[in-house]
PDB file of C-alpha atoms in Angstrom:
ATOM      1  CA  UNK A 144     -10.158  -2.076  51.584  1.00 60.00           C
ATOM      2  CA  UNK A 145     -13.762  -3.226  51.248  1.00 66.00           C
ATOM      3  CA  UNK A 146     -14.546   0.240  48.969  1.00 79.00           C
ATOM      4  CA  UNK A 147     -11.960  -0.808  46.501  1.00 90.00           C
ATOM      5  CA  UNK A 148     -14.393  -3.725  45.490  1.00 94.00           C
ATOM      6  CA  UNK A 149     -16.630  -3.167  42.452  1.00 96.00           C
ATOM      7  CA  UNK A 150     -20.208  -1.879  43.328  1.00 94.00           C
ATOM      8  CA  UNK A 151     -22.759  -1.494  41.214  1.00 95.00           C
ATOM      9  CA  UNK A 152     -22.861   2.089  41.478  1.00 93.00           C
ATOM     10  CA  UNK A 153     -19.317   2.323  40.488  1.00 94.00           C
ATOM     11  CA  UNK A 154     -19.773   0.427  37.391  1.00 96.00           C
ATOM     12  CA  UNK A 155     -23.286   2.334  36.640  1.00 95.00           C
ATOM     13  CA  UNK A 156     -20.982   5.431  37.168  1.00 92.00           C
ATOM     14  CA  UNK A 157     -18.142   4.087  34.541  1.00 94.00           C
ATOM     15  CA  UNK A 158     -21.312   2.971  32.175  1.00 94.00           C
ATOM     16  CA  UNK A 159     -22.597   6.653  32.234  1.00 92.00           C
ATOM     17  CA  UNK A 160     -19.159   8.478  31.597  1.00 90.00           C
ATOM     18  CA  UNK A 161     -18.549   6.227  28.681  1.00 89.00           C
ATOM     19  CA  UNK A 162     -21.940   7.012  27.305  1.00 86.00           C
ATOM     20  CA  UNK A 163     -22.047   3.220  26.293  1.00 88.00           C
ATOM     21  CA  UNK A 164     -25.084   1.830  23.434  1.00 89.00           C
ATOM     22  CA  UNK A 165     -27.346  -0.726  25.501  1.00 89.00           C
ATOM     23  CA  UNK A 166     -25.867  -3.936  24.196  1.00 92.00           C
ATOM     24  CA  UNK A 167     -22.612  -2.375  24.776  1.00 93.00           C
ATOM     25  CA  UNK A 168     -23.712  -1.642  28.256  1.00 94.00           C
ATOM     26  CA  UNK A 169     -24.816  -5.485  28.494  1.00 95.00           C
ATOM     27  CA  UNK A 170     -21.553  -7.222  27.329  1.00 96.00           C
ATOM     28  CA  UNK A 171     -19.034  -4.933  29.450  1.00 97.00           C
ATOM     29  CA  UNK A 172     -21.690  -5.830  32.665  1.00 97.00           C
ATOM     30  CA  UNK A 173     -21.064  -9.738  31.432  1.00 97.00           C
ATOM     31  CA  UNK A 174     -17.389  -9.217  31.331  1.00 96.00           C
ATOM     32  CA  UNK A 175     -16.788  -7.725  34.797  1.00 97.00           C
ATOM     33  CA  UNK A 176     -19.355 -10.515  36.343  1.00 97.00           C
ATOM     34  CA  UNK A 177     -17.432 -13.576  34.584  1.00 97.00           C
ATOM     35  CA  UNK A 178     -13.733 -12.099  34.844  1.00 96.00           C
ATOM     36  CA  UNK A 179     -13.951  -9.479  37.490  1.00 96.00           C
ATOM     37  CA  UNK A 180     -15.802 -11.743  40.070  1.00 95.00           C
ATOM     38  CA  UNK A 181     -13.261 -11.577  42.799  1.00 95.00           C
ATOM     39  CA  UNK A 182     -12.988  -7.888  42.574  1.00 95.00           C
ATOM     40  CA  UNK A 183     -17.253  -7.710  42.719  1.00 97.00           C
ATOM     41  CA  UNK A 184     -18.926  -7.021  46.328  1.00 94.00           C
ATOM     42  CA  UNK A 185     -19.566  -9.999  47.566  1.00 95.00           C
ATOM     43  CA  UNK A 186     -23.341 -10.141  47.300  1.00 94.00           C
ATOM     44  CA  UNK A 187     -23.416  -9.989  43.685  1.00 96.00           C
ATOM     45  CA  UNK A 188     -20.679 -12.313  43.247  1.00 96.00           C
ATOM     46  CA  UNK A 189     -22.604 -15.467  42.429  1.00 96.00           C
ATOM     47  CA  UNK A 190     -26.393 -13.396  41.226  1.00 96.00           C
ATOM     48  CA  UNK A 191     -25.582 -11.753  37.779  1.00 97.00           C
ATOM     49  CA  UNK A 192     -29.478 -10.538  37.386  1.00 96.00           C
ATOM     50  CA  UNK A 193     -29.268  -8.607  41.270  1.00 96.00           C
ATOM     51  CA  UNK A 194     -25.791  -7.361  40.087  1.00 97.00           C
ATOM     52  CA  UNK A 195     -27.605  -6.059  36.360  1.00 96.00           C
ATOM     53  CA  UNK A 196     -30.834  -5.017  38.358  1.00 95.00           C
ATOM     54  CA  UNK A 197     -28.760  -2.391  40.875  1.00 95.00           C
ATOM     55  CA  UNK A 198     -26.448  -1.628  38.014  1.00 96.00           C
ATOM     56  CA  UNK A 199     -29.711  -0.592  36.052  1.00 94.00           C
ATOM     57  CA  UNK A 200     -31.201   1.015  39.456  1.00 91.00           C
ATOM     58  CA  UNK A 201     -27.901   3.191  39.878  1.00 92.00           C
ATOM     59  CA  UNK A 202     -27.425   4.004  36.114  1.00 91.00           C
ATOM     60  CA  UNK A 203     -31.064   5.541  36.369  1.00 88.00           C
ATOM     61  CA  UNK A 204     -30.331   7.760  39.080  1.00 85.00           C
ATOM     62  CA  UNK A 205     -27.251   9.062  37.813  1.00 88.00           C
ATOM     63  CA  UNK A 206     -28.994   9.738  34.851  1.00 85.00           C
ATOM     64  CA  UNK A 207     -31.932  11.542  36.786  1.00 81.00           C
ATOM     65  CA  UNK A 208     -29.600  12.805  39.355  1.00 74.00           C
ATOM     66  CA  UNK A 209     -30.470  16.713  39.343  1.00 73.00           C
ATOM     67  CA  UNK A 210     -33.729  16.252  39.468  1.00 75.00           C
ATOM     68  CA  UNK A 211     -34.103  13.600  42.269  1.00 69.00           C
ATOM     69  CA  UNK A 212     -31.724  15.406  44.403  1.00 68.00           C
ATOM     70  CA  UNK A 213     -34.492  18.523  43.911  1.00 74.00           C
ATOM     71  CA  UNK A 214     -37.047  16.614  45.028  1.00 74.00           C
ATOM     72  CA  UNK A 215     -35.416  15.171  47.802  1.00 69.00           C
ATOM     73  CA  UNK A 216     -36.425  17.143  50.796  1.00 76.00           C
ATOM     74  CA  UNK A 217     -40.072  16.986  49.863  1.00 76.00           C
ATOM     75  CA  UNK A 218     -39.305  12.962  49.217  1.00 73.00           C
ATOM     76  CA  UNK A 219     -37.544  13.018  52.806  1.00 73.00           C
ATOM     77  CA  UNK A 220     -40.682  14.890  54.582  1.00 77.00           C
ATOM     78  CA  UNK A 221     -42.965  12.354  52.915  1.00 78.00           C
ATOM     79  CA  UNK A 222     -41.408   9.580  54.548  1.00 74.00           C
ATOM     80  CA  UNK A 223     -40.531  11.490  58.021  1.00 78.00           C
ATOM     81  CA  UNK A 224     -44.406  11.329  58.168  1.00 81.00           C
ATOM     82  CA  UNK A 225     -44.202   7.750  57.829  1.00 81.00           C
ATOM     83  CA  UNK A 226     -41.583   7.059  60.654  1.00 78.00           C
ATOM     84  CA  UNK A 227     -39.231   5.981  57.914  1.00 72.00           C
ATOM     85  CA  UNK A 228     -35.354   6.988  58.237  1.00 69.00           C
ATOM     86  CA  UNK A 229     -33.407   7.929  55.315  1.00 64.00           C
ATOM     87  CA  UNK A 230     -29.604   9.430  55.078  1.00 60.00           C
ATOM     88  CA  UNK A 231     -29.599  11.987  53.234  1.00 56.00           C
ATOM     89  CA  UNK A 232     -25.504  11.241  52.285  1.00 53.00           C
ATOM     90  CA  UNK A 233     -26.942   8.186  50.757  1.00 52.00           C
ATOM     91  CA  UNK A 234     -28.638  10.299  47.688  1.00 51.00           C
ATOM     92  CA  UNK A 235     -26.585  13.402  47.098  1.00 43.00           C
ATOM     93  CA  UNK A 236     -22.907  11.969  47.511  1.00 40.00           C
ATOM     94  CA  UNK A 237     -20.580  12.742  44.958  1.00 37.00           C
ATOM     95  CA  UNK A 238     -19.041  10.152  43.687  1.00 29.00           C
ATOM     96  CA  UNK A 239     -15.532  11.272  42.707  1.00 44.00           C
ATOM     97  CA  UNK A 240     -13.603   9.005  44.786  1.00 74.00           C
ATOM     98  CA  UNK A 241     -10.133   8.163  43.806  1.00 84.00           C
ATOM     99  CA  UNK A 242     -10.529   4.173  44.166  1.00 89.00           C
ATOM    100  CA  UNK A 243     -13.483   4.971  41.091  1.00 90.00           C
ATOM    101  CA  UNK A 244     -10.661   6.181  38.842  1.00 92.00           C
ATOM    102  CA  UNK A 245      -8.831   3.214  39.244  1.00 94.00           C
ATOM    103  CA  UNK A 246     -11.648   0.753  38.501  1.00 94.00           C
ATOM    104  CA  UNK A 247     -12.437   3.005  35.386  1.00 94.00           C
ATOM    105  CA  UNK A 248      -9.454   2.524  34.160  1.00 95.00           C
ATOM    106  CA  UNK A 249      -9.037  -1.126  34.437  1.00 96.00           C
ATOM    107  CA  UNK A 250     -12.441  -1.860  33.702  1.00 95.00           C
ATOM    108  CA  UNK A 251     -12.260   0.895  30.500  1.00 93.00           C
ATOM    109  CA  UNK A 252      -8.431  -1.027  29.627  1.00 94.00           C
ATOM    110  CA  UNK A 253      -9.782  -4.608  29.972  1.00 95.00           C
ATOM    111  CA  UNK A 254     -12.911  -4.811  28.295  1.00 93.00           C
ATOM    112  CA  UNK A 255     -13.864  -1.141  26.235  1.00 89.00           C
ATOM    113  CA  UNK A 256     -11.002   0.201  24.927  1.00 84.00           C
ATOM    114  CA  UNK A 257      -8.934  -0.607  21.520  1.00 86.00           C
ATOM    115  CA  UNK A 258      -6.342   0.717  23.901  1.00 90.00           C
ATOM    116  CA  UNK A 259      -4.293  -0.906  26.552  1.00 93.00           C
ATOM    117  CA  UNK A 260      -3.108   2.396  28.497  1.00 94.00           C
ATOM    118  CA  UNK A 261      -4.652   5.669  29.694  1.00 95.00           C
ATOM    119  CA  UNK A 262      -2.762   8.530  30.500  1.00 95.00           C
ATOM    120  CA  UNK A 263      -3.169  11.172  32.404  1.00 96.00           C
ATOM    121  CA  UNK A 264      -0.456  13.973  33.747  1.00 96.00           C
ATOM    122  CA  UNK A 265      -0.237  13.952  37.575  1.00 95.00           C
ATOM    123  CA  UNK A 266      -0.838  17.509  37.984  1.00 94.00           C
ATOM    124  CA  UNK A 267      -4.465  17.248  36.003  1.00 94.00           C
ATOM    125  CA  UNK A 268      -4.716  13.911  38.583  1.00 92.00           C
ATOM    126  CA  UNK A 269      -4.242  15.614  41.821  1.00 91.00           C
ATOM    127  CA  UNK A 270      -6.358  18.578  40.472  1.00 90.00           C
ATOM    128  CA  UNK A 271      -9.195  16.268  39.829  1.00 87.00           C
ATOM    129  CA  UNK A 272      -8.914  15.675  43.719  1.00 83.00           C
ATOM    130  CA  UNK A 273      -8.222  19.389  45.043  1.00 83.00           C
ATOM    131  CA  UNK A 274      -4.532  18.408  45.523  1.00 86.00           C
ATOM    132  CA  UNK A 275      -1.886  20.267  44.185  1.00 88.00           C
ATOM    133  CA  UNK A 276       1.003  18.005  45.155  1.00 88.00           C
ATOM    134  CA  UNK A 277       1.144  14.311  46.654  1.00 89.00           C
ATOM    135  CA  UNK A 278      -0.314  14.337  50.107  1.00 87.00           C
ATOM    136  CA  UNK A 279       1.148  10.767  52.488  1.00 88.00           C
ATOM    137  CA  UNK A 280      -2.763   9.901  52.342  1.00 87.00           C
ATOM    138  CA  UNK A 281      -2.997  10.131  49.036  1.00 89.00           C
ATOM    139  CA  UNK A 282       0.276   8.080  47.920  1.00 91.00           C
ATOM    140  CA  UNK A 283      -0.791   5.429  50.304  1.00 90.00           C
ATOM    141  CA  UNK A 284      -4.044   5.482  48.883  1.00 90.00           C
ATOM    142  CA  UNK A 285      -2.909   5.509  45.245  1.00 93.00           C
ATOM    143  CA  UNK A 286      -0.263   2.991  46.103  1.00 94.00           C
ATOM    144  CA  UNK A 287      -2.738   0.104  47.374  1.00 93.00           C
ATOM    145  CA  UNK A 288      -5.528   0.859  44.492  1.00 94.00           C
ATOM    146  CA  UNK A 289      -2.892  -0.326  42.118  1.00 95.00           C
ATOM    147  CA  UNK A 290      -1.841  -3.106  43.608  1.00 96.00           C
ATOM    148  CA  UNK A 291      -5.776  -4.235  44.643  1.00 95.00           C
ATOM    149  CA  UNK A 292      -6.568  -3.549  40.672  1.00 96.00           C
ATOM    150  CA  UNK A 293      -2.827  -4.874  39.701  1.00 96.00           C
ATOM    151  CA  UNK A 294      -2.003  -1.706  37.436  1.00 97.00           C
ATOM    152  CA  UNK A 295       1.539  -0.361  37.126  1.00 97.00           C
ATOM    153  CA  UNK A 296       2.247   3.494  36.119  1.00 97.00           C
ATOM    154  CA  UNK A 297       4.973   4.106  33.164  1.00 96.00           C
ATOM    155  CA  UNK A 298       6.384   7.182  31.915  1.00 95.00           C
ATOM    156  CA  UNK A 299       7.213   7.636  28.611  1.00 91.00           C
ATOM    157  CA  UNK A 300       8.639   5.014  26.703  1.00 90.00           C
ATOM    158  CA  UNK A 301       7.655   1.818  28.873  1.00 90.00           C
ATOM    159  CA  UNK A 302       9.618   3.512  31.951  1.00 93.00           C
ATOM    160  CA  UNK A 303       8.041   1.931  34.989  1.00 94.00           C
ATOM    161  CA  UNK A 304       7.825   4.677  37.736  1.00 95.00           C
ATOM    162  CA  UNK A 305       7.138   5.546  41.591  1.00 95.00           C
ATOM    163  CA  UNK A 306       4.314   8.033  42.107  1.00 94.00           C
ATOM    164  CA  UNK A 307       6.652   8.991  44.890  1.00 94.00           C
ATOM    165  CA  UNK A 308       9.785  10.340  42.603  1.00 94.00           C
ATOM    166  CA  UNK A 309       7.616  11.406  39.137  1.00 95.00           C
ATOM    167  CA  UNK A 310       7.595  14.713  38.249  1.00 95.00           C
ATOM    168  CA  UNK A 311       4.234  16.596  38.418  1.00 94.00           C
ATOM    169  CA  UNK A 312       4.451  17.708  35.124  1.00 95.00           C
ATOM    170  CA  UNK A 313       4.954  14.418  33.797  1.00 95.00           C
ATOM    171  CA  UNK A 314       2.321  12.265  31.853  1.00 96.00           C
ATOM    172  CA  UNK A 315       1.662   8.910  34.007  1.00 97.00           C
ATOM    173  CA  UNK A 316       0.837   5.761  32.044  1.00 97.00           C
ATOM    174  CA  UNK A 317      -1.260   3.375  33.752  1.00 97.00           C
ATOM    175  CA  UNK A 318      -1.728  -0.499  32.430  1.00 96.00           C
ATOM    176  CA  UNK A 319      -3.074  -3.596  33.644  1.00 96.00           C
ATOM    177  CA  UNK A 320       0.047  -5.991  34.403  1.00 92.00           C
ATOM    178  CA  UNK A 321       0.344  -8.938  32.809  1.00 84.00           C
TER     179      UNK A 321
END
């Protein structure tokens, strides 16, 4: 449960896939601290400057990511010498995880988008994740990121839906519930 909670990794990582203009960048940060507080890792909860420092910090690596991962075994060595113990799973993670597409999207619904939907067809979903049909793990995991985030899915035409009875082929609409 405590991963569902908005890092600020995850929202560097939303920041960077959007490609968002700095003061566009700044307001969406503003939003999610003043509306999205209770859905914030509790230490930046009640500090909006740590929150936009670690935001900035992550955005930077992401940004630099191919070429800090290169470096990091000499990086590592360096600090070996100095009795200093890093893991390595800490810097060259990927950071794919499925409770990240559900924050982009209400994050991306809420606060960027003229939009109040995005779509996506479950087969190109489970793809994304190396699945080619719904795993027990993954519906439970799917089923408690949309309550945590309070989305509902929707077929076509305002249909609200099970992930457990849609067909594969079919487009899933996600929105934020009223």
């Amino acid at each position: 449960m405590q991963n569902l909670y908005y890092t600020p990794l995850d929202i560097a990582a939303i920041i960077k896939s959007l490609d968002l203009k700095y003061s566009d960048k700044q307001n969406f940060i503003t939003a999610i601290f003043i509306r999205e507080q209770d859905k914030l890792v509790l230490k930046y909860r009640s500090n909006f400057r740590n929150l936009f420092l670690s935001i900035s910090y992550w955005g930077h690596y992401l940004q630099n990511k191919d070429s800090i991962d290169a470096e990091f075994p000499a990086i590592k060595k360096s600090l070996d010498s100095m009795n200093i113990k890093i893991l390595e799973d800490d810097f060259i993670t990927d950071y794919s995880d499925l409770d990240l597409f559900f924050k982009s999207i209400r994050l991306r619904t809420l606060y960027l988008s003229e939009k109040d939907y995005v779509k996506i067809k479950l087969r190109t979903l489970l793809k994304r994740y190396g699945l080619k049909r719904r795993s027990a793990k993954f519906i439970e995991q799917f089923t408690q990121c949309l309550q945590f985030y309070k989305l509902q899915i929707y077929l076509r035409g305002k249909q609200e839906c099970d992930i457990r009875t849609v067909n594969i082929d079919d487009i899933i609409i996600f929105r934020v519930k009223p």
